mmCIF file of C-alpha atoms and ligand atoms in Angstrom:
data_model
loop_
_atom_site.group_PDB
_atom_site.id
_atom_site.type_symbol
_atom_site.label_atom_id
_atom_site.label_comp_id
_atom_site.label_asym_id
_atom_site.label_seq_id
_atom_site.Cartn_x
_atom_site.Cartn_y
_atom_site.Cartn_z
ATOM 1 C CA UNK A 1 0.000 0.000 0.000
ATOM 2 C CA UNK A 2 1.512 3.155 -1.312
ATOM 3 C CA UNK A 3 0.951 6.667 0.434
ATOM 4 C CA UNK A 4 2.666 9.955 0.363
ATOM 5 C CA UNK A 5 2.151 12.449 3.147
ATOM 6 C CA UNK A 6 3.757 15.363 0.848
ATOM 7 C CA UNK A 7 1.012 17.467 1.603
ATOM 8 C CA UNK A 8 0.965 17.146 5.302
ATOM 9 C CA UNK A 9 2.087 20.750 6.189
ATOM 10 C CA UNK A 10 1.441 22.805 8.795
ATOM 11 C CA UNK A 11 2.036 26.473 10.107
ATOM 12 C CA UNK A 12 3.374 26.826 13.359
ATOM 13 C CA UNK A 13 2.186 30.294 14.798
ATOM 14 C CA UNK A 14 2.473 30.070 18.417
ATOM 15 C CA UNK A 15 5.043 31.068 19.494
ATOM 16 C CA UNK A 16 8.927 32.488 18.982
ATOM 17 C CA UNK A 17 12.248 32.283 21.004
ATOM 18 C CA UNK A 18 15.032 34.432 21.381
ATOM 19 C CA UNK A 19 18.336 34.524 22.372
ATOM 20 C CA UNK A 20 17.106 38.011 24.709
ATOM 21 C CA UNK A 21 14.082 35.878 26.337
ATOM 22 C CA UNK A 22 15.941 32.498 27.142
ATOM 23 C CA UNK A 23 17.256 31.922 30.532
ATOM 24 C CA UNK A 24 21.144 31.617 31.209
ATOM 25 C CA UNK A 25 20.706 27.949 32.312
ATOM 26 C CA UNK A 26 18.824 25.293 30.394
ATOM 27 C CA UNK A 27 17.680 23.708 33.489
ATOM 28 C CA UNK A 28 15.380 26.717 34.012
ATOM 29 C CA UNK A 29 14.321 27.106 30.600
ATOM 30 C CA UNK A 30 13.696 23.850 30.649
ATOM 31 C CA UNK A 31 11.329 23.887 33.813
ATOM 32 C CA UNK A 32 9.393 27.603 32.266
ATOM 33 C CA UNK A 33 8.780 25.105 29.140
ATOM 34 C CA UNK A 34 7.730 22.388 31.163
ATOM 35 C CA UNK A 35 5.369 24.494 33.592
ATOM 36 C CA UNK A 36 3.853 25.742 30.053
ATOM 37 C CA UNK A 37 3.618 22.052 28.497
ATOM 38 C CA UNK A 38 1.455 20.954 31.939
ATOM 39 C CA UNK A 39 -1.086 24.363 31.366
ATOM 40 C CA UNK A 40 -1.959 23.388 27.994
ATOM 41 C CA UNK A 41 -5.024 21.274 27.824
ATOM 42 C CA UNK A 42 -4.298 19.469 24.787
ATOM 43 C CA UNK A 43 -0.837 18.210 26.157
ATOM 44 C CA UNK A 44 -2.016 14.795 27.990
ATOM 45 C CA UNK A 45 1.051 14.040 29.324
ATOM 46 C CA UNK A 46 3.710 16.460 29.341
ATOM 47 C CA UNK A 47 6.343 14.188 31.410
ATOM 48 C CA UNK A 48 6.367 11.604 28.190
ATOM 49 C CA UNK A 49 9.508 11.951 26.617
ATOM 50 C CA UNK A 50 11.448 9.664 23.662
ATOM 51 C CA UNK A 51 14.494 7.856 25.300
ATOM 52 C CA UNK A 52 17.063 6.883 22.663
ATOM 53 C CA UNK A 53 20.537 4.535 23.822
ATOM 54 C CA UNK A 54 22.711 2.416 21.537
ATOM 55 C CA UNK A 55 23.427 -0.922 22.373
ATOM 56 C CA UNK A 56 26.400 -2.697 22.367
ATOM 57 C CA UNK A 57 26.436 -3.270 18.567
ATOM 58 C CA UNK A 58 25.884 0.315 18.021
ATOM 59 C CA UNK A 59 22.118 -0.026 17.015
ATOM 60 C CA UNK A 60 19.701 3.200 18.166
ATOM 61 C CA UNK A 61 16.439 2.489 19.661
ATOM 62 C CA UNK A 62 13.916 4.815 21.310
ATOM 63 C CA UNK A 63 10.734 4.553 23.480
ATOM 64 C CA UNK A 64 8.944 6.786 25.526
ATOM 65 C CA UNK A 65 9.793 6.778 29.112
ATOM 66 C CA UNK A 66 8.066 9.306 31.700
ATOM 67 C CA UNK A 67 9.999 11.631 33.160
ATOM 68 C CA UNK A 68 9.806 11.662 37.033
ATOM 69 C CA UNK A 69 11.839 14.334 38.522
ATOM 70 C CA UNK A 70 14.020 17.110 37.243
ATOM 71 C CA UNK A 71 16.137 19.426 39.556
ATOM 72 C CA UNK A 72 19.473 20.693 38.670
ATOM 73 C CA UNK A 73 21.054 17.273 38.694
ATOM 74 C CA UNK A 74 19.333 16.782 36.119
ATOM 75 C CA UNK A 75 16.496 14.397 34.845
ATOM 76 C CA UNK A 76 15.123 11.500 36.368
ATOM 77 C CA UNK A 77 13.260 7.881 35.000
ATOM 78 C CA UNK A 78 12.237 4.562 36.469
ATOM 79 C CA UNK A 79 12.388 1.432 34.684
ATOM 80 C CA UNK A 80 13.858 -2.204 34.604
ATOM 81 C CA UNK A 81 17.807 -2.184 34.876
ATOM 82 C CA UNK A 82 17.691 -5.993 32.765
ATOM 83 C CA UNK A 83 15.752 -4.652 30.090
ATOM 84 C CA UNK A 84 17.000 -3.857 27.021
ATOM 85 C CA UNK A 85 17.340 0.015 27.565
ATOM 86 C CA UNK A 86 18.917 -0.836 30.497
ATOM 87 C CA UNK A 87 21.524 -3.074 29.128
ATOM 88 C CA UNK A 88 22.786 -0.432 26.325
ATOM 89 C CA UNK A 89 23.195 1.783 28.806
ATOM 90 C CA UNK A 90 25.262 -0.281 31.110
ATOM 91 C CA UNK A 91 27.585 -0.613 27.899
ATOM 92 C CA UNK A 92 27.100 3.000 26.421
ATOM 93 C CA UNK A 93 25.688 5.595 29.092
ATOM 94 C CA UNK A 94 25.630 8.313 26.305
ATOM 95 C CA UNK A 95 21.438 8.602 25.759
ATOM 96 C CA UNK A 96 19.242 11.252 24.650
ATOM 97 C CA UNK A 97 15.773 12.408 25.733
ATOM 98 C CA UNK A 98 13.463 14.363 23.485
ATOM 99 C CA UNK A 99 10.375 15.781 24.206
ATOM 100 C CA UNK A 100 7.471 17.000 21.564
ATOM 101 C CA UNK A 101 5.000 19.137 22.598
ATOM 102 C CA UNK A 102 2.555 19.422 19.667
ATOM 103 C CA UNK A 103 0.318 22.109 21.559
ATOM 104 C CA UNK A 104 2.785 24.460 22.290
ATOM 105 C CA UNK A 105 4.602 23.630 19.218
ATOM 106 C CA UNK A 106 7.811 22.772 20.470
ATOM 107 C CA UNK A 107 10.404 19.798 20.937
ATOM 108 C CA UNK A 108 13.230 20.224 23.003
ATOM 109 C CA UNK A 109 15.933 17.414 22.837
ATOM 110 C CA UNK A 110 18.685 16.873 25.331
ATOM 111 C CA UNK A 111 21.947 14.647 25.420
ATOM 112 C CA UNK A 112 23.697 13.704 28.051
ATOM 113 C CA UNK A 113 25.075 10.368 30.606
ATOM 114 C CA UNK A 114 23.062 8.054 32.564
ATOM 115 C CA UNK A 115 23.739 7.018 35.719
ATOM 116 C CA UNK A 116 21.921 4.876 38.104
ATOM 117 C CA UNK A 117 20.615 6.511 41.180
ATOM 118 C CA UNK A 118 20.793 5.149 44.926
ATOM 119 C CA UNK A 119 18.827 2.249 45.893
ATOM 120 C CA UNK A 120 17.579 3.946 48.514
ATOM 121 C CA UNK A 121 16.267 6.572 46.366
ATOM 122 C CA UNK A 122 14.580 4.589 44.374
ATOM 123 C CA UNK A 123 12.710 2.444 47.083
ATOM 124 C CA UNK A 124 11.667 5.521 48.352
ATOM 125 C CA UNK A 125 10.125 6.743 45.020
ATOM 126 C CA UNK A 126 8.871 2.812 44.717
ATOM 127 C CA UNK A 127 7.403 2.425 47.962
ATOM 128 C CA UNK A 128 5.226 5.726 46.836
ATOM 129 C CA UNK A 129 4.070 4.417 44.242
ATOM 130 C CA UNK A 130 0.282 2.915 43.575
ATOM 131 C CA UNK A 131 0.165 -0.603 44.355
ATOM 132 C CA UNK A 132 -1.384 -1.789 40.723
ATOM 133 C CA UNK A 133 2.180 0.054 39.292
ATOM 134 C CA UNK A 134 3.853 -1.639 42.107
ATOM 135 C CA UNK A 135 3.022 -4.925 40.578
ATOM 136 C CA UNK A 136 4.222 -4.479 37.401
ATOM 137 C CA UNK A 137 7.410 -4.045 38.465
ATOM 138 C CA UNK A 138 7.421 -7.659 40.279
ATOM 139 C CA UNK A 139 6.366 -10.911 38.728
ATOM 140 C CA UNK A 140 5.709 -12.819 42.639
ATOM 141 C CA UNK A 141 3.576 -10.898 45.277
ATOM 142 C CA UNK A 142 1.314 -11.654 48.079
ATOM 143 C CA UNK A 143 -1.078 -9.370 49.998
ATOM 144 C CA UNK A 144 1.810 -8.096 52.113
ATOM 145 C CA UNK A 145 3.763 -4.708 51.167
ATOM 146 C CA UNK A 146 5.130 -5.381 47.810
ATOM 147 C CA UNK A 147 9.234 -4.568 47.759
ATOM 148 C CA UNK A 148 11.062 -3.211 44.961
ATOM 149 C CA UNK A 149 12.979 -5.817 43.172
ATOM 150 C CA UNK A 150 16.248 -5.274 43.003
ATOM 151 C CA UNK A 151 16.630 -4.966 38.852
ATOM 152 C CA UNK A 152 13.929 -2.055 39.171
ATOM 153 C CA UNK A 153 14.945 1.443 39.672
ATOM 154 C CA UNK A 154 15.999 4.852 38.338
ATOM 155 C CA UNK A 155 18.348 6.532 36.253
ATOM 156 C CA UNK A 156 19.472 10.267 36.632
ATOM 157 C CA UNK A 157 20.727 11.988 33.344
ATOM 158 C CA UNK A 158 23.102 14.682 33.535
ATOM 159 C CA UNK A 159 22.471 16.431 30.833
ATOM 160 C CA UNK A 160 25.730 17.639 28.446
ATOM 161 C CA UNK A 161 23.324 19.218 25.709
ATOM 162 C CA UNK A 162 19.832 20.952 25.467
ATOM 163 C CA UNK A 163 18.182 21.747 22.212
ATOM 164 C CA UNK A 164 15.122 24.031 22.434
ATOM 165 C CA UNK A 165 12.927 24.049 19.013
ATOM 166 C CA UNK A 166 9.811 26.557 18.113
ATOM 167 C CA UNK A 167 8.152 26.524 15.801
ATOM 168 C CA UNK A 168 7.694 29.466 13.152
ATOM 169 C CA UNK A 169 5.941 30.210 10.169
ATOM 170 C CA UNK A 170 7.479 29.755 6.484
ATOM 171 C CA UNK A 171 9.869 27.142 8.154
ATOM 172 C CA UNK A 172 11.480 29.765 9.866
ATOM 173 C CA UNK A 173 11.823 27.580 13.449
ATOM 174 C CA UNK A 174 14.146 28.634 16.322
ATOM 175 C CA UNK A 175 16.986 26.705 17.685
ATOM 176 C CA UNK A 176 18.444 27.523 20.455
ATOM 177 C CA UNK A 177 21.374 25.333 21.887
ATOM 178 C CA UNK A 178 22.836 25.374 25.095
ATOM 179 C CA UNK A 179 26.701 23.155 25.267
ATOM 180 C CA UNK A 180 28.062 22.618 28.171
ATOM 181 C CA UNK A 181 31.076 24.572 28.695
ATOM 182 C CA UNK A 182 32.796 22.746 32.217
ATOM 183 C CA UNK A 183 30.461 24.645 34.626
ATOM 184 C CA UNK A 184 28.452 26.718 32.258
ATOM 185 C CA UNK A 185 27.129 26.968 29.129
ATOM 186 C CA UNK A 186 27.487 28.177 25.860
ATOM 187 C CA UNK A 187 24.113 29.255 24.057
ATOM 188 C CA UNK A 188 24.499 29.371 20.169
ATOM 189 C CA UNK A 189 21.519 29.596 17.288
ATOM 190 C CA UNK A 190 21.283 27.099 15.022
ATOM 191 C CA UNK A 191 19.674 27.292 11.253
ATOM 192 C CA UNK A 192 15.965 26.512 11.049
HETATM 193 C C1 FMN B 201 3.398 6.806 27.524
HETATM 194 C C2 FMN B 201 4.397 5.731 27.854
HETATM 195 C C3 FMN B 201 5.092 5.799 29.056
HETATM 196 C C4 FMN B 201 6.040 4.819 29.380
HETATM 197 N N1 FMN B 201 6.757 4.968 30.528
HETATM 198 C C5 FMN B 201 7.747 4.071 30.811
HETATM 199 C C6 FMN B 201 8.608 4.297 31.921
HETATM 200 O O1 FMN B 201 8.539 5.302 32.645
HETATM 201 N N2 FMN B 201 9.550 3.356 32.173
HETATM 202 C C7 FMN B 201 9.707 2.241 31.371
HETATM 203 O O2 FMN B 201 10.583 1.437 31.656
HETATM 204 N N3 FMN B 201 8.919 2.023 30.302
HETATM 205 C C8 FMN B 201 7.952 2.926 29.987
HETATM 206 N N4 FMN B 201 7.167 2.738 28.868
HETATM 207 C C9 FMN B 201 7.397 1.535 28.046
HETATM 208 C C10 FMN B 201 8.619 1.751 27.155
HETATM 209 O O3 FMN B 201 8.275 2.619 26.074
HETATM 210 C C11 FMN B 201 9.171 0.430 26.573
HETATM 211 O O4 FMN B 201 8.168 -0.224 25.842
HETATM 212 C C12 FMN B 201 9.685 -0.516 27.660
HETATM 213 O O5 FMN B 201 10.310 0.203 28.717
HETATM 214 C C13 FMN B 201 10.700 -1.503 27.088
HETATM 215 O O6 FMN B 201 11.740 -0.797 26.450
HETATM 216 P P1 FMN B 201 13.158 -1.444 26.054
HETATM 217 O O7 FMN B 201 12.864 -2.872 25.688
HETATM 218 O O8 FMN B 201 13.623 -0.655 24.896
HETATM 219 O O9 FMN B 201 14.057 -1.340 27.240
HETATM 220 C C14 FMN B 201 6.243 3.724 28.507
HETATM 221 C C15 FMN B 201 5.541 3.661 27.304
HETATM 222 C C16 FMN B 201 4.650 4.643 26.982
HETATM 223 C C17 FMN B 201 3.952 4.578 25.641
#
Protein backbone atom coordinates (compact mmCIF):
# COMPACT_ATOMS: atom_id res chain seq x y z
CA UNK A 1 0.00 0.00 0.00
CA UNK A 2 1.51 3.16 -1.31
CA UNK A 3 0.95 6.67 0.43
CA UNK A 4 2.67 9.95 0.36
CA UNK A 5 2.15 12.45 3.15
CA UNK A 6 3.76 15.36 0.85
CA UNK A 7 1.01 17.47 1.60
CA UNK A 8 0.97 17.15 5.30
CA UNK A 9 2.09 20.75 6.19
CA UNK A 10 1.44 22.81 8.79
CA UNK A 11 2.04 26.47 10.11
CA UNK A 12 3.37 26.83 13.36
CA UNK A 13 2.19 30.29 14.80
CA UNK A 14 2.47 30.07 18.42
CA UNK A 15 5.04 31.07 19.49
CA UNK A 16 8.93 32.49 18.98
CA UNK A 17 12.25 32.28 21.00
CA UNK A 18 15.03 34.43 21.38
CA UNK A 19 18.34 34.52 22.37
CA UNK A 20 17.11 38.01 24.71
CA UNK A 21 14.08 35.88 26.34
CA UNK A 22 15.94 32.50 27.14
CA UNK A 23 17.26 31.92 30.53
CA UNK A 24 21.14 31.62 31.21
CA UNK A 25 20.71 27.95 32.31
CA UNK A 26 18.82 25.29 30.39
CA UNK A 27 17.68 23.71 33.49
CA UNK A 28 15.38 26.72 34.01
CA UNK A 29 14.32 27.11 30.60
CA UNK A 30 13.70 23.85 30.65
CA UNK A 31 11.33 23.89 33.81
CA UNK A 32 9.39 27.60 32.27
CA UNK A 33 8.78 25.11 29.14
CA UNK A 34 7.73 22.39 31.16
CA UNK A 35 5.37 24.49 33.59
CA UNK A 36 3.85 25.74 30.05
CA UNK A 37 3.62 22.05 28.50
CA UNK A 38 1.46 20.95 31.94
CA UNK A 39 -1.09 24.36 31.37
CA UNK A 40 -1.96 23.39 27.99
CA UNK A 41 -5.02 21.27 27.82
CA UNK A 42 -4.30 19.47 24.79
CA UNK A 43 -0.84 18.21 26.16
CA UNK A 44 -2.02 14.79 27.99
CA UNK A 45 1.05 14.04 29.32
CA UNK A 46 3.71 16.46 29.34
CA UNK A 47 6.34 14.19 31.41
CA UNK A 48 6.37 11.60 28.19
CA UNK A 49 9.51 11.95 26.62
CA UNK A 50 11.45 9.66 23.66
CA UNK A 51 14.49 7.86 25.30
CA UNK A 52 17.06 6.88 22.66
CA UNK A 53 20.54 4.54 23.82
CA UNK A 54 22.71 2.42 21.54
CA UNK A 55 23.43 -0.92 22.37
CA UNK A 56 26.40 -2.70 22.37
CA UNK A 57 26.44 -3.27 18.57
CA UNK A 58 25.88 0.32 18.02
CA UNK A 59 22.12 -0.03 17.01
CA UNK A 60 19.70 3.20 18.17
CA UNK A 61 16.44 2.49 19.66
CA UNK A 62 13.92 4.81 21.31
CA UNK A 63 10.73 4.55 23.48
CA UNK A 64 8.94 6.79 25.53
CA UNK A 65 9.79 6.78 29.11
CA UNK A 66 8.07 9.31 31.70
CA UNK A 67 10.00 11.63 33.16
CA UNK A 68 9.81 11.66 37.03
CA UNK A 69 11.84 14.33 38.52
CA UNK A 70 14.02 17.11 37.24
CA UNK A 71 16.14 19.43 39.56
CA UNK A 72 19.47 20.69 38.67
CA UNK A 73 21.05 17.27 38.69
CA UNK A 74 19.33 16.78 36.12
CA UNK A 75 16.50 14.40 34.85
CA UNK A 76 15.12 11.50 36.37
CA UNK A 77 13.26 7.88 35.00
CA UNK A 78 12.24 4.56 36.47
CA UNK A 79 12.39 1.43 34.68
CA UNK A 80 13.86 -2.20 34.60
CA UNK A 81 17.81 -2.18 34.88
CA UNK A 82 17.69 -5.99 32.77
CA UNK A 83 15.75 -4.65 30.09
CA UNK A 84 17.00 -3.86 27.02
CA UNK A 85 17.34 0.02 27.56
CA UNK A 86 18.92 -0.84 30.50
CA UNK A 87 21.52 -3.07 29.13
CA UNK A 88 22.79 -0.43 26.33
CA UNK A 89 23.19 1.78 28.81
CA UNK A 90 25.26 -0.28 31.11
CA UNK A 91 27.58 -0.61 27.90
CA UNK A 92 27.10 3.00 26.42
CA UNK A 93 25.69 5.59 29.09
CA UNK A 94 25.63 8.31 26.30
CA UNK A 95 21.44 8.60 25.76
CA UNK A 96 19.24 11.25 24.65
CA UNK A 97 15.77 12.41 25.73
CA UNK A 98 13.46 14.36 23.49
CA UNK A 99 10.37 15.78 24.21
CA UNK A 100 7.47 17.00 21.56
CA UNK A 101 5.00 19.14 22.60
CA UNK A 102 2.56 19.42 19.67
CA UNK A 103 0.32 22.11 21.56
CA UNK A 104 2.79 24.46 22.29
CA UNK A 105 4.60 23.63 19.22
CA UNK A 106 7.81 22.77 20.47
CA UNK A 107 10.40 19.80 20.94
CA UNK A 108 13.23 20.22 23.00
CA UNK A 109 15.93 17.41 22.84
CA UNK A 110 18.68 16.87 25.33
CA UNK A 111 21.95 14.65 25.42
CA UNK A 112 23.70 13.70 28.05
CA UNK A 113 25.08 10.37 30.61
CA UNK A 114 23.06 8.05 32.56
CA UNK A 115 23.74 7.02 35.72
CA UNK A 116 21.92 4.88 38.10
CA UNK A 117 20.62 6.51 41.18
CA UNK A 118 20.79 5.15 44.93
CA UNK A 119 18.83 2.25 45.89
CA UNK A 120 17.58 3.95 48.51
CA UNK A 121 16.27 6.57 46.37
CA UNK A 122 14.58 4.59 44.37
CA UNK A 123 12.71 2.44 47.08
CA UNK A 124 11.67 5.52 48.35
CA UNK A 125 10.12 6.74 45.02
CA UNK A 126 8.87 2.81 44.72
CA UNK A 127 7.40 2.43 47.96
CA UNK A 128 5.23 5.73 46.84
CA UNK A 129 4.07 4.42 44.24
CA UNK A 130 0.28 2.92 43.57
CA UNK A 131 0.16 -0.60 44.35
CA UNK A 132 -1.38 -1.79 40.72
CA UNK A 133 2.18 0.05 39.29
CA UNK A 134 3.85 -1.64 42.11
CA UNK A 135 3.02 -4.93 40.58
CA UNK A 136 4.22 -4.48 37.40
CA UNK A 137 7.41 -4.04 38.47
CA UNK A 138 7.42 -7.66 40.28
CA UNK A 139 6.37 -10.91 38.73
CA UNK A 140 5.71 -12.82 42.64
CA UNK A 141 3.58 -10.90 45.28
CA UNK A 142 1.31 -11.65 48.08
CA UNK A 143 -1.08 -9.37 50.00
CA UNK A 144 1.81 -8.10 52.11
CA UNK A 145 3.76 -4.71 51.17
CA UNK A 146 5.13 -5.38 47.81
CA UNK A 147 9.23 -4.57 47.76
CA UNK A 148 11.06 -3.21 44.96
CA UNK A 149 12.98 -5.82 43.17
CA UNK A 150 16.25 -5.27 43.00
CA UNK A 151 16.63 -4.97 38.85
CA UNK A 152 13.93 -2.06 39.17
CA UNK A 153 14.94 1.44 39.67
CA UNK A 154 16.00 4.85 38.34
CA UNK A 155 18.35 6.53 36.25
CA UNK A 156 19.47 10.27 36.63
CA UNK A 157 20.73 11.99 33.34
CA UNK A 158 23.10 14.68 33.54
CA UNK A 159 22.47 16.43 30.83
CA UNK A 160 25.73 17.64 28.45
CA UNK A 161 23.32 19.22 25.71
CA UNK A 162 19.83 20.95 25.47
CA UNK A 163 18.18 21.75 22.21
CA UNK A 164 15.12 24.03 22.43
CA UNK A 165 12.93 24.05 19.01
CA UNK A 166 9.81 26.56 18.11
CA UNK A 167 8.15 26.52 15.80
CA UNK A 168 7.69 29.47 13.15
CA UNK A 169 5.94 30.21 10.17
CA UNK A 170 7.48 29.75 6.48
CA UNK A 171 9.87 27.14 8.15
CA UNK A 172 11.48 29.77 9.87
CA UNK A 173 11.82 27.58 13.45
CA UNK A 174 14.15 28.63 16.32
CA UNK A 175 16.99 26.70 17.69
CA UNK A 176 18.44 27.52 20.45
CA UNK A 177 21.37 25.33 21.89
CA UNK A 178 22.84 25.37 25.09
CA UNK A 179 26.70 23.16 25.27
CA UNK A 180 28.06 22.62 28.17
CA UNK A 181 31.08 24.57 28.69
CA UNK A 182 32.80 22.75 32.22
CA UNK A 183 30.46 24.64 34.63
CA UNK A 184 28.45 26.72 32.26
CA UNK A 185 27.13 26.97 29.13
CA UNK A 186 27.49 28.18 25.86
CA UNK A 187 24.11 29.25 24.06
CA UNK A 188 24.50 29.37 20.17
CA UNK A 189 21.52 29.60 17.29
CA UNK A 190 21.28 27.10 15.02
CA UNK A 191 19.67 27.29 11.25
CA UNK A 192 15.97 26.51 11.05
C1 LIG B 1 3.40 6.81 27.52
C2 LIG B 1 4.40 5.73 27.85
C3 LIG B 1 5.09 5.80 29.06
C4 LIG B 1 6.04 4.82 29.38
N1 LIG B 1 6.76 4.97 30.53
C5 LIG B 1 7.75 4.07 30.81
C6 LIG B 1 8.61 4.30 31.92
O1 LIG B 1 8.54 5.30 32.65
N2 LIG B 1 9.55 3.36 32.17
C7 LIG B 1 9.71 2.24 31.37
O2 LIG B 1 10.58 1.44 31.66
N3 LIG B 1 8.92 2.02 30.30
C8 LIG B 1 7.95 2.93 29.99
N4 LIG B 1 7.17 2.74 28.87
C9 LIG B 1 7.40 1.53 28.05
C10 LIG B 1 8.62 1.75 27.15
O3 LIG B 1 8.27 2.62 26.07
C11 LIG B 1 9.17 0.43 26.57
O4 LIG B 1 8.17 -0.22 25.84
C12 LIG B 1 9.68 -0.52 27.66
O5 LIG B 1 10.31 0.20 28.72
C13 LIG B 1 10.70 -1.50 27.09
O6 LIG B 1 11.74 -0.80 26.45
P1 LIG B 1 13.16 -1.44 26.05
O7 LIG B 1 12.86 -2.87 25.69
O8 LIG B 1 13.62 -0.65 24.90
O9 LIG B 1 14.06 -1.34 27.24
C14 LIG B 1 6.24 3.72 28.51
C15 LIG B 1 5.54 3.66 27.30
C16 LIG B 1 4.65 4.64 26.98
C17 LIG B 1 3.95 4.58 25.64
Amino acid sequence: MDKNLHNFRKSYKKGSLTEDTILEDPMQQFGVWFLQAEKEPSIEEPNAMTLSTVDAQGIPRGRVVLLKEYSSKGFIFYTNYSSDKGQAIAKNNHVCVSFFWPGLERQIIITGTAAKISEQQSSTYFNKRPRESQLGAVVHFDNKTIVKPANWGGYLIQPTSYEFWQGRSSRLHDRIKYIKNNTSWRIVRLQP
